[in-house]
Amino acid sequence: MERIDLNNKTILVTGSAGFIGSNLVKRLFRGVKGATIVGIDNMNDYYDVALKEFRLKELDTSVPSGITYHFVKGDIADRDCIDRLFAEYKPAVVVNLAAQAGVRYSITNPDAYIQSNLIGFYNILEACRHNPVEHLVYASSSSVYGGNKKVPFSTDDRVDNPVSLYAATKKSNELMAHCYSKLYDIPSTGLRFFTVYGPAGRPDMAYFGFTNKLLKGETIQIFNYGNCRRDFTYVDDIVEGVVRVMQGAPERKKGEDGLPVPPYAVYNIGGGQPESLLDFVQILQEELVRAGVLPSDFDFEAHKQLVPMQPGDVPTTYADAEALERDYGFTPKISLREGLRAFAEWYAKFYTL
């Protein structure tokens, strides 16, 4: 592994108005000195743009002295935009978090996934090919494991049977990155995120969507009759893992044939503690009451409906994160109750009080 000092470097974060991207930029503000941080986001309306604007405002008002921060409104699927950005800023480290997310949306709107996740990622790879980049870190997803019945999910497992187009695009990203690492000696690391949640997250995620529905007095649907387990990972844990990985790039070296051995790696980032969906809903409702989002006498049972599994969903996600611990000394630690409490308190301030 090649150590990378992030201080005084130019770092590009794509998807910087997104949930993980904005939190990553905030973490870099706190932990890196003398850096130039460039964010890019297309600010699309897949979900409430006001949330993205809220995140950007937080970043604009928290830039520390000694850090230079630029935000570019642009789309990674726009080749000219990406080429101009790399030519102007010459990033040493690139973190590609821009993507069209969501399993169910990929069933009805596949074009968005091809544009952002395939063409957009290709543009990033091409830019890294033609500019000297020390490390490309990119978001993959636990969705690549599909209906894998072996748990916990290991990066050694075969992931050739995606159950959604979203998953297929993320697996494709890993294959494309491997190819570019091999052909052009670009150090790249893919990170398979497991069910990321927290304050100012994505409204299409269950914890956020459930809260919105309950507040309106609507019924929430719990899929697979509640027989689902998810390896929930709090956003601060995800971001800490990303920052550590950014600082350790796969080593460039030659093989016996004299050609580059791909400086390529993939890791899981997950809590390693799958929670049942019913337990998750129970904790969420307790924290929503505690934060004052919902009244203490709210009748949750009257607003819950157990329904069958949905297309593209899987019954269990469970991360084997031993490799991350071994190579970077990090394992997610924030409990589901701690994380949902932080979300409920943020939600109360942002929406209801």
Short mmCIF file of C-alpha atoms in Angstrom, two decimals:
data_model
loop_
_atom_site.label_atom_id
_atom_site.label_comp_id
_atom_site.label_asym_id
_atom_site.label_seq_id
_atom_site.Cartn_x
_atom_site.Cartn_y
_atom_site.Cartn_z
CA MET A 1 0.00 0.00 0.00
CA GLU A 2 1.25 3.47 -0.86
CA ARG A 3 0.63 6.10 1.80
CA ILE A 4 -0.87 9.38 0.59
CA ASP A 5 -0.63 12.58 2.61
CA LEU A 6 -3.83 14.52 1.95
CA ASN A 7 -2.45 17.75 3.36
CA ASN A 8 -1.77 20.44 0.73
CA LYS A 9 -3.31 18.27 -2.00
CA THR A 10 -6.13 19.03 -4.43
CA ILE A 11 -9.01 16.64 -3.77
CA LEU A 12 -12.02 16.22 -6.06
CA VAL A 13 -15.28 14.96 -4.55
CA THR A 14 -18.03 14.23 -7.07
CA GLY A 15 -21.59 14.23 -5.78
CA SER A 16 -20.53 16.77 -3.15
CA ALA A 17 -24.08 18.01 -2.53
CA GLY A 18 -25.18 14.44 -1.89
CA PHE A 19 -25.56 12.76 1.46
CA ILE A 20 -22.19 11.03 1.70
CA GLY A 21 -20.36 13.58 -0.45
CA SER A 22 -21.28 16.60 1.67
CA ASN A 23 -20.36 14.78 4.86
CA LEU A 24 -17.04 13.76 3.34
CA VAL A 25 -16.23 17.39 2.46
CA LYS A 26 -17.08 18.44 6.03
CA ARG A 27 -14.80 15.72 7.39
CA LEU A 28 -11.97 16.87 5.09
CA PHE A 29 -12.47 20.43 6.32
CA ARG A 30 -11.80 19.19 9.86
CA GLY A 31 -8.97 16.79 9.17
CA VAL A 32 -6.87 18.06 6.26
CA LYS A 33 -4.57 21.10 6.19
CA GLY A 34 -3.71 23.35 3.28
CA ALA A 35 -5.83 21.40 0.82
CA THR A 36 -7.88 22.56 -2.13
CA ILE A 37 -11.20 20.72 -2.14
CA VAL A 38 -13.29 20.79 -5.29
CA GLY A 39 -16.86 19.53 -5.28
CA ILE A 40 -19.10 18.88 -8.26
CA ASP A 41 -22.81 18.01 -8.33
CA ASN A 42 -25.55 18.35 -10.93
CA MET A 43 -28.18 19.19 -8.27
CA ASN A 44 -30.81 17.01 -9.97
CA ASP A 45 -34.32 16.68 -8.56
CA TYR A 46 -34.33 12.93 -7.90
CA TYR A 47 -35.24 14.05 -4.39
CA ASP A 48 -35.92 17.40 -2.71
CA VAL A 49 -33.30 19.85 -3.98
CA ALA A 50 -33.77 21.89 -0.79
CA LEU A 51 -31.87 19.17 1.06
CA LYS A 52 -28.94 19.47 -1.34
CA GLU A 53 -29.01 23.25 -1.00
CA PHE A 54 -29.04 22.87 2.80
CA ARG A 55 -25.93 20.68 2.63
CA LEU A 56 -24.14 23.11 0.31
CA LYS A 57 -24.96 26.03 2.57
CA GLU A 58 -23.49 24.12 5.51
CA LEU A 59 -20.29 23.65 3.52
CA ASP A 60 -20.13 27.26 2.35
CA THR A 61 -20.38 28.52 5.92
CA SER A 62 -17.87 26.12 7.46
CA VAL A 63 -14.74 26.41 5.29
CA PRO A 64 -11.82 26.65 7.73
CA SER A 65 -8.84 28.93 7.27
CA GLY A 66 -6.10 27.31 5.23
CA ILE A 67 -8.56 25.34 3.09
CA THR A 68 -9.60 26.41 -0.40
CA TYR A 69 -13.04 25.16 -1.44
CA HIS A 70 -14.69 25.35 -4.84
CA PHE A 71 -18.11 24.05 -5.86
CA VAL A 72 -18.90 23.38 -9.51
CA LYS A 73 -22.46 22.79 -10.66
CA GLY A 74 -22.02 20.21 -13.37
CA ASP A 75 -22.74 16.66 -14.45
CA ILE A 76 -20.10 13.92 -14.55
CA ALA A 77 -21.90 12.56 -17.63
CA ASP A 78 -20.83 15.77 -19.43
CA ARG A 79 -17.38 14.88 -20.81
CA ASP A 80 -16.42 18.46 -21.62
CA CYS A 81 -17.30 19.58 -18.10
CA ILE A 82 -15.15 16.88 -16.52
CA ASP A 83 -12.22 17.53 -18.86
CA ARG A 84 -12.33 21.25 -18.06
CA LEU A 85 -12.53 20.56 -14.34
CA PHE A 86 -9.47 18.26 -14.38
CA ALA A 87 -7.54 20.69 -16.58
CA GLU A 88 -8.24 23.60 -14.24
CA TYR A 89 -7.80 21.97 -10.83
CA LYS A 90 -5.55 18.94 -11.52
CA PRO A 91 -6.79 16.83 -8.57
CA ALA A 92 -4.30 14.46 -6.97
CA VAL A 93 -7.01 12.40 -5.25
CA VAL A 94 -10.46 11.77 -6.73
CA VAL A 95 -13.45 10.44 -4.77
CA ASN A 96 -16.31 9.55 -7.10
CA LEU A 97 -19.56 9.52 -5.13
CA ALA A 98 -21.77 10.97 -7.88
CA ALA A 99 -24.25 8.34 -8.99
CA GLN A 100 -27.91 7.70 -9.54
CA ALA A 101 -28.83 5.81 -6.40
CA GLY A 102 -31.79 3.66 -5.44
CA VAL A 103 -32.81 0.14 -6.37
CA ARG A 104 -36.49 0.67 -7.13
CA TYR A 105 -35.99 3.83 -9.19
CA SER A 106 -33.68 1.86 -11.50
CA ILE A 107 -36.61 -0.37 -12.46
CA THR A 108 -38.68 2.54 -13.81
CA ASN A 109 -35.96 5.00 -14.88
CA PRO A 110 -33.01 2.99 -16.20
CA ASP A 111 -31.69 5.80 -18.40
CA ALA A 112 -30.62 7.86 -15.37
CA TYR A 113 -28.39 4.97 -14.22
CA ILE A 114 -26.73 4.49 -17.60
CA GLN A 115 -25.98 8.20 -17.88
CA SER A 116 -24.59 8.79 -14.39
CA ASN A 117 -23.25 5.42 -13.26
CA LEU A 118 -21.77 4.20 -16.54
CA ILE A 119 -21.09 7.16 -18.82
CA GLY A 120 -20.31 9.44 -15.88
CA PHE A 121 -17.91 6.97 -14.32
CA TYR A 122 -16.27 6.35 -17.69
CA ASN A 123 -15.64 10.10 -17.98
CA ILE A 124 -13.99 10.10 -14.54
CA LEU A 125 -11.80 7.15 -15.50
CA GLU A 126 -10.77 8.81 -18.76
CA ALA A 127 -9.90 12.02 -16.90
CA CYS A 128 -7.80 10.02 -14.42
CA ARG A 129 -6.11 8.29 -17.37
CA HIS A 130 -5.02 11.58 -18.93
CA ASN A 131 -4.09 13.35 -15.69
CA PRO A 132 -1.67 12.16 -12.99
CA VAL A 133 -3.95 10.96 -10.17
CA GLU A 134 -2.49 9.37 -7.05
CA HIS A 135 -5.67 7.56 -6.01
CA LEU A 136 -9.20 7.12 -7.33
CA VAL A 137 -11.69 6.09 -4.66
CA TYR A 138 -15.22 5.34 -5.85
CA ALA A 139 -18.56 4.27 -4.41
CA SER A 140 -19.78 0.78 -5.11
CA SER A 141 -22.66 -0.79 -3.19
CA SER A 142 -23.70 -3.81 -1.15
CA SER A 143 -26.34 -4.24 -3.86
CA VAL A 144 -23.73 -6.02 -6.00
CA TYR A 145 -24.16 -9.09 -3.77
CA GLY A 146 -27.67 -9.59 -5.15
CA GLY A 147 -29.42 -12.60 -3.63
CA ASN A 148 -26.18 -13.95 -2.13
CA LYS A 149 -27.21 -16.49 0.52
CA LYS A 150 -23.76 -16.82 2.10
CA VAL A 151 -23.35 -14.39 4.99
CA PRO A 152 -21.55 -12.28 5.88
CA PHE A 153 -20.92 -10.89 2.41
CA SER A 154 -17.25 -11.00 1.50
CA THR A 155 -15.44 -9.23 -1.33
CA ASP A 156 -14.16 -12.70 -2.24
CA ASP A 157 -17.71 -13.81 -3.10
CA ARG A 158 -18.80 -14.00 -6.73
CA VAL A 159 -21.15 -11.14 -7.57
CA ASP A 160 -22.36 -12.08 -11.03
CA ASN A 161 -26.10 -12.17 -10.38
CA PRO A 162 -27.42 -8.64 -9.77
CA VAL A 163 -31.14 -8.30 -9.08
CA SER A 164 -31.42 -4.64 -10.13
CA LEU A 165 -29.95 -2.40 -12.81
CA TYR A 166 -28.50 -0.23 -10.04
CA ALA A 167 -26.53 -3.22 -8.78
CA ALA A 168 -25.42 -4.07 -12.32
CA THR A 169 -24.06 -0.55 -12.84
CA LYS A 170 -22.11 -0.70 -9.58
CA LYS A 171 -20.59 -4.07 -10.49
CA SER A 172 -19.76 -2.55 -13.87
CA ASN A 173 -17.94 0.30 -12.12
CA GLU A 174 -15.72 -2.23 -10.37
CA LEU A 175 -14.93 -3.99 -13.66
CA MET A 176 -14.22 -0.71 -15.45
CA ALA A 177 -11.95 0.48 -12.64
CA HIS A 178 -10.06 -2.83 -12.70
CA CYS A 179 -9.54 -2.48 -16.45
CA TYR A 180 -8.24 1.10 -16.17
CA SER A 181 -6.01 0.15 -13.24
CA LYS A 182 -4.50 -2.65 -15.32
CA LEU A 183 -4.13 -0.75 -18.59
CA TYR A 184 -3.11 2.67 -17.29
CA ASP A 185 -1.67 1.91 -13.83
CA ILE A 186 -4.30 4.03 -12.03
CA PRO A 187 -4.53 3.16 -8.30
CA SER A 188 -8.23 2.64 -7.59
CA THR A 189 -10.25 1.47 -4.61
CA GLY A 190 -13.95 0.62 -4.70
CA LEU A 191 -16.05 0.81 -1.53
CA ARG A 192 -19.19 -1.26 -1.16
CA PHE A 193 -21.41 0.82 1.12
CA PHE A 194 -24.01 -0.94 3.27
CA THR A 195 -27.32 0.93 3.90
CA VAL A 196 -26.00 4.36 4.81
CA TYR A 197 -28.23 6.52 7.03
CA GLY A 198 -28.10 9.64 9.19
CA PRO A 199 -29.13 13.32 9.41
CA ALA A 200 -29.93 15.09 6.12
CA GLY A 201 -29.87 11.75 4.32
CA ARG A 202 -31.75 10.64 1.22
CA PRO A 203 -35.56 10.83 1.52
CA ASP A 204 -35.94 7.66 -0.55
CA MET A 205 -34.26 5.61 2.18
CA ALA A 206 -36.59 3.68 4.48
CA TYR A 207 -35.88 5.53 7.72
CA PHE A 208 -36.50 8.92 6.08
CA GLY A 209 -39.49 7.84 4.01
CA PHE A 210 -41.10 6.13 7.01
CA THR A 211 -40.73 9.30 9.05
CA ASN A 212 -42.30 11.48 6.34
CA LYS A 213 -45.25 9.10 6.01
CA LEU A 214 -45.86 8.73 9.74
CA LEU A 215 -45.78 12.49 10.22
CA LYS A 216 -48.53 12.77 7.57
CA GLY A 217 -50.56 10.02 9.24
CA GLU A 218 -49.96 7.64 6.33
CA THR A 219 -49.26 3.90 6.52
CA ILE A 220 -45.73 2.57 6.14
CA GLN A 221 -45.11 -0.68 4.28
CA ILE A 222 -42.65 -3.15 5.76
CA PHE A 223 -41.42 -5.46 3.03
CA ASN A 224 -41.06 -9.25 3.14
CA TYR A 225 -43.47 -9.16 6.08
CA GLY A 226 -40.68 -7.75 8.23
CA ASN A 227 -38.33 -10.66 7.52
CA CYS A 228 -35.54 -8.45 6.20
CA ARG A 229 -32.21 -7.69 7.83
CA ARG A 230 -30.04 -4.73 6.93
CA ASP A 231 -26.48 -3.87 7.87
CA PHE A 232 -27.17 -0.21 8.66
CA THR A 233 -24.07 2.01 8.61
CA TYR A 234 -24.10 5.51 10.06
CA VAL A 235 -22.82 8.18 7.68
CA ASP A 236 -19.98 9.32 9.99
CA ASP A 237 -18.63 5.76 10.00
CA ILE A 238 -18.83 5.62 6.21
CA VAL A 239 -17.00 8.92 5.85
CA GLU A 240 -14.28 7.95 8.32
CA GLY A 241 -13.72 4.78 6.32
CA VAL A 242 -13.52 6.75 3.07
CA VAL A 243 -10.95 9.20 4.49
CA ARG A 244 -8.75 6.35 5.72
CA VAL A 245 -8.94 4.58 2.38
CA MET A 246 -8.07 7.80 0.54
CA GLN A 247 -4.75 7.80 2.40
CA GLY A 248 -3.74 4.30 1.37
CA ALA A 249 -3.65 3.53 -2.36
CA PRO A 250 -3.08 0.06 -3.82
CA GLU A 251 0.62 -0.28 -4.63
CA ARG A 252 1.88 0.14 -8.19
CA LYS A 253 4.12 -2.78 -9.12
CA LYS A 254 5.11 -4.96 -12.07
CA GLY A 255 4.17 -8.58 -12.61
CA GLU A 256 6.37 -11.37 -13.90
CA ASP A 257 5.42 -10.38 -17.46
CA GLY A 258 6.80 -6.89 -16.88
CA LEU A 259 3.33 -5.36 -17.14
CA PRO A 260 1.57 -3.51 -14.32
CA VAL A 261 -0.24 -5.61 -11.71
CA PRO A 262 -3.53 -3.72 -11.36
CA PRO A 263 -3.23 -1.35 -8.37
CA TYR A 264 -6.83 -2.17 -7.52
CA ALA A 265 -8.83 -3.05 -4.41
CA VAL A 266 -12.43 -3.37 -3.23
CA TYR A 267 -13.64 -3.19 0.38
CA ASN A 268 -16.91 -3.50 2.25
CA ILE A 269 -17.87 -0.70 4.62
CA GLY A 270 -20.65 -1.93 6.89
CA GLY A 271 -21.38 -2.26 10.56
CA GLY A 272 -21.24 -6.05 10.54
CA GLN A 273 -24.39 -6.18 12.69
CA PRO A 274 -27.52 -6.78 10.60
CA GLU A 275 -30.71 -5.52 12.23
CA SER A 276 -34.17 -6.88 11.55
CA LEU A 277 -36.49 -4.43 9.84
CA LEU A 278 -39.03 -4.76 12.65
CA ASP A 279 -36.42 -3.90 15.30
CA PHE A 280 -35.27 -0.99 13.15
CA VAL A 281 -38.84 0.37 12.92
CA GLN A 282 -39.27 -0.04 16.68
CA ILE A 283 -36.11 1.96 17.44
CA LEU A 284 -37.03 4.60 14.85
CA GLN A 285 -40.47 5.17 16.35
CA GLU A 286 -39.02 5.44 19.87
CA GLU A 287 -36.48 8.03 18.74
CA LEU A 288 -39.08 10.01 16.76
CA VAL A 289 -41.22 10.24 19.90
CA ARG A 290 -38.20 11.15 22.01
CA ALA A 291 -37.25 13.97 19.61
CA GLY A 292 -40.81 15.31 19.56
CA VAL A 293 -41.35 14.56 15.87
CA LEU A 294 -44.35 12.38 16.79
CA PRO A 295 -46.57 12.53 19.89
CA SER A 296 -46.04 10.00 22.66
CA ASP A 297 -49.54 8.54 22.12
CA PHE A 298 -49.02 7.95 18.38
CA ASP A 299 -50.61 4.65 17.33
CA PHE A 300 -47.81 3.01 15.36
CA GLU A 301 -49.57 -0.33 14.94
CA ALA A 302 -52.39 1.38 13.07
CA HIS A 303 -49.87 2.82 10.61
CA LYS A 304 -47.85 -0.30 9.83
CA GLN A 305 -48.55 -2.77 7.02
CA LEU A 306 -46.57 -5.97 6.38
CA VAL A 307 -46.25 -6.60 2.63
CA PRO A 308 -44.39 -9.01 0.29
CA MET A 309 -40.85 -8.50 -0.99
CA GLN A 310 -40.48 -5.92 -3.75
CA PRO A 311 -38.66 -6.47 -7.08
CA GLY A 312 -34.95 -5.69 -6.80
CA ASP A 313 -34.86 -6.10 -3.02
CA VAL A 314 -32.89 -8.72 -1.11
CA PRO A 315 -33.76 -10.26 2.27
CA THR A 316 -30.40 -9.68 3.97
CA THR A 317 -27.32 -7.48 3.75
CA TYR A 318 -24.41 -8.30 6.04
CA ALA A 319 -20.87 -6.95 5.61
CA ASP A 320 -17.68 -8.85 6.25
CA ALA A 321 -15.49 -5.81 6.94
CA GLU A 322 -12.42 -7.63 8.25
CA ALA A 323 -10.29 -6.48 5.32
CA LEU A 324 -11.00 -2.83 6.10
CA GLU A 325 -10.02 -3.40 9.72
CA ARG A 326 -6.87 -5.28 8.67
CA ASP A 327 -5.65 -2.77 6.11
CA TYR A 328 -6.89 0.53 7.52
CA GLY A 329 -7.53 -0.16 11.22
CA PHE A 330 -11.16 0.85 11.02
CA THR A 331 -14.50 -0.78 11.76
CA PRO A 332 -17.83 1.12 11.94
CA LYS A 333 -18.86 1.55 15.57
CA ILE A 334 -21.95 3.80 15.82
CA SER A 335 -25.01 1.84 16.97
CA LEU A 336 -28.37 1.96 15.20
CA ARG A 337 -29.99 3.70 18.17
CA GLU A 338 -27.28 6.38 18.29
CA GLY A 339 -27.61 6.97 14.57
CA LEU A 340 -31.40 7.09 14.49
CA ARG A 341 -31.39 9.42 17.49
CA ALA A 342 -29.15 11.84 15.60
CA PHE A 343 -31.44 11.60 12.57
CA ALA A 344 -34.60 12.18 14.62
CA GLU A 345 -33.10 15.22 16.34
CA TRP A 346 -32.00 16.68 13.00
CA TYR A 347 -35.42 15.99 11.45
CA ALA A 348 -37.15 17.76 14.33
CA LYS A 349 -35.07 20.89 13.72
CA PHE A 350 -35.24 20.83 9.95
CA TYR A 351 -38.91 20.01 9.38
CA THR A 352 -41.10 20.33 12.44
CA LEU A 353 -39.89 22.86 14.99
#
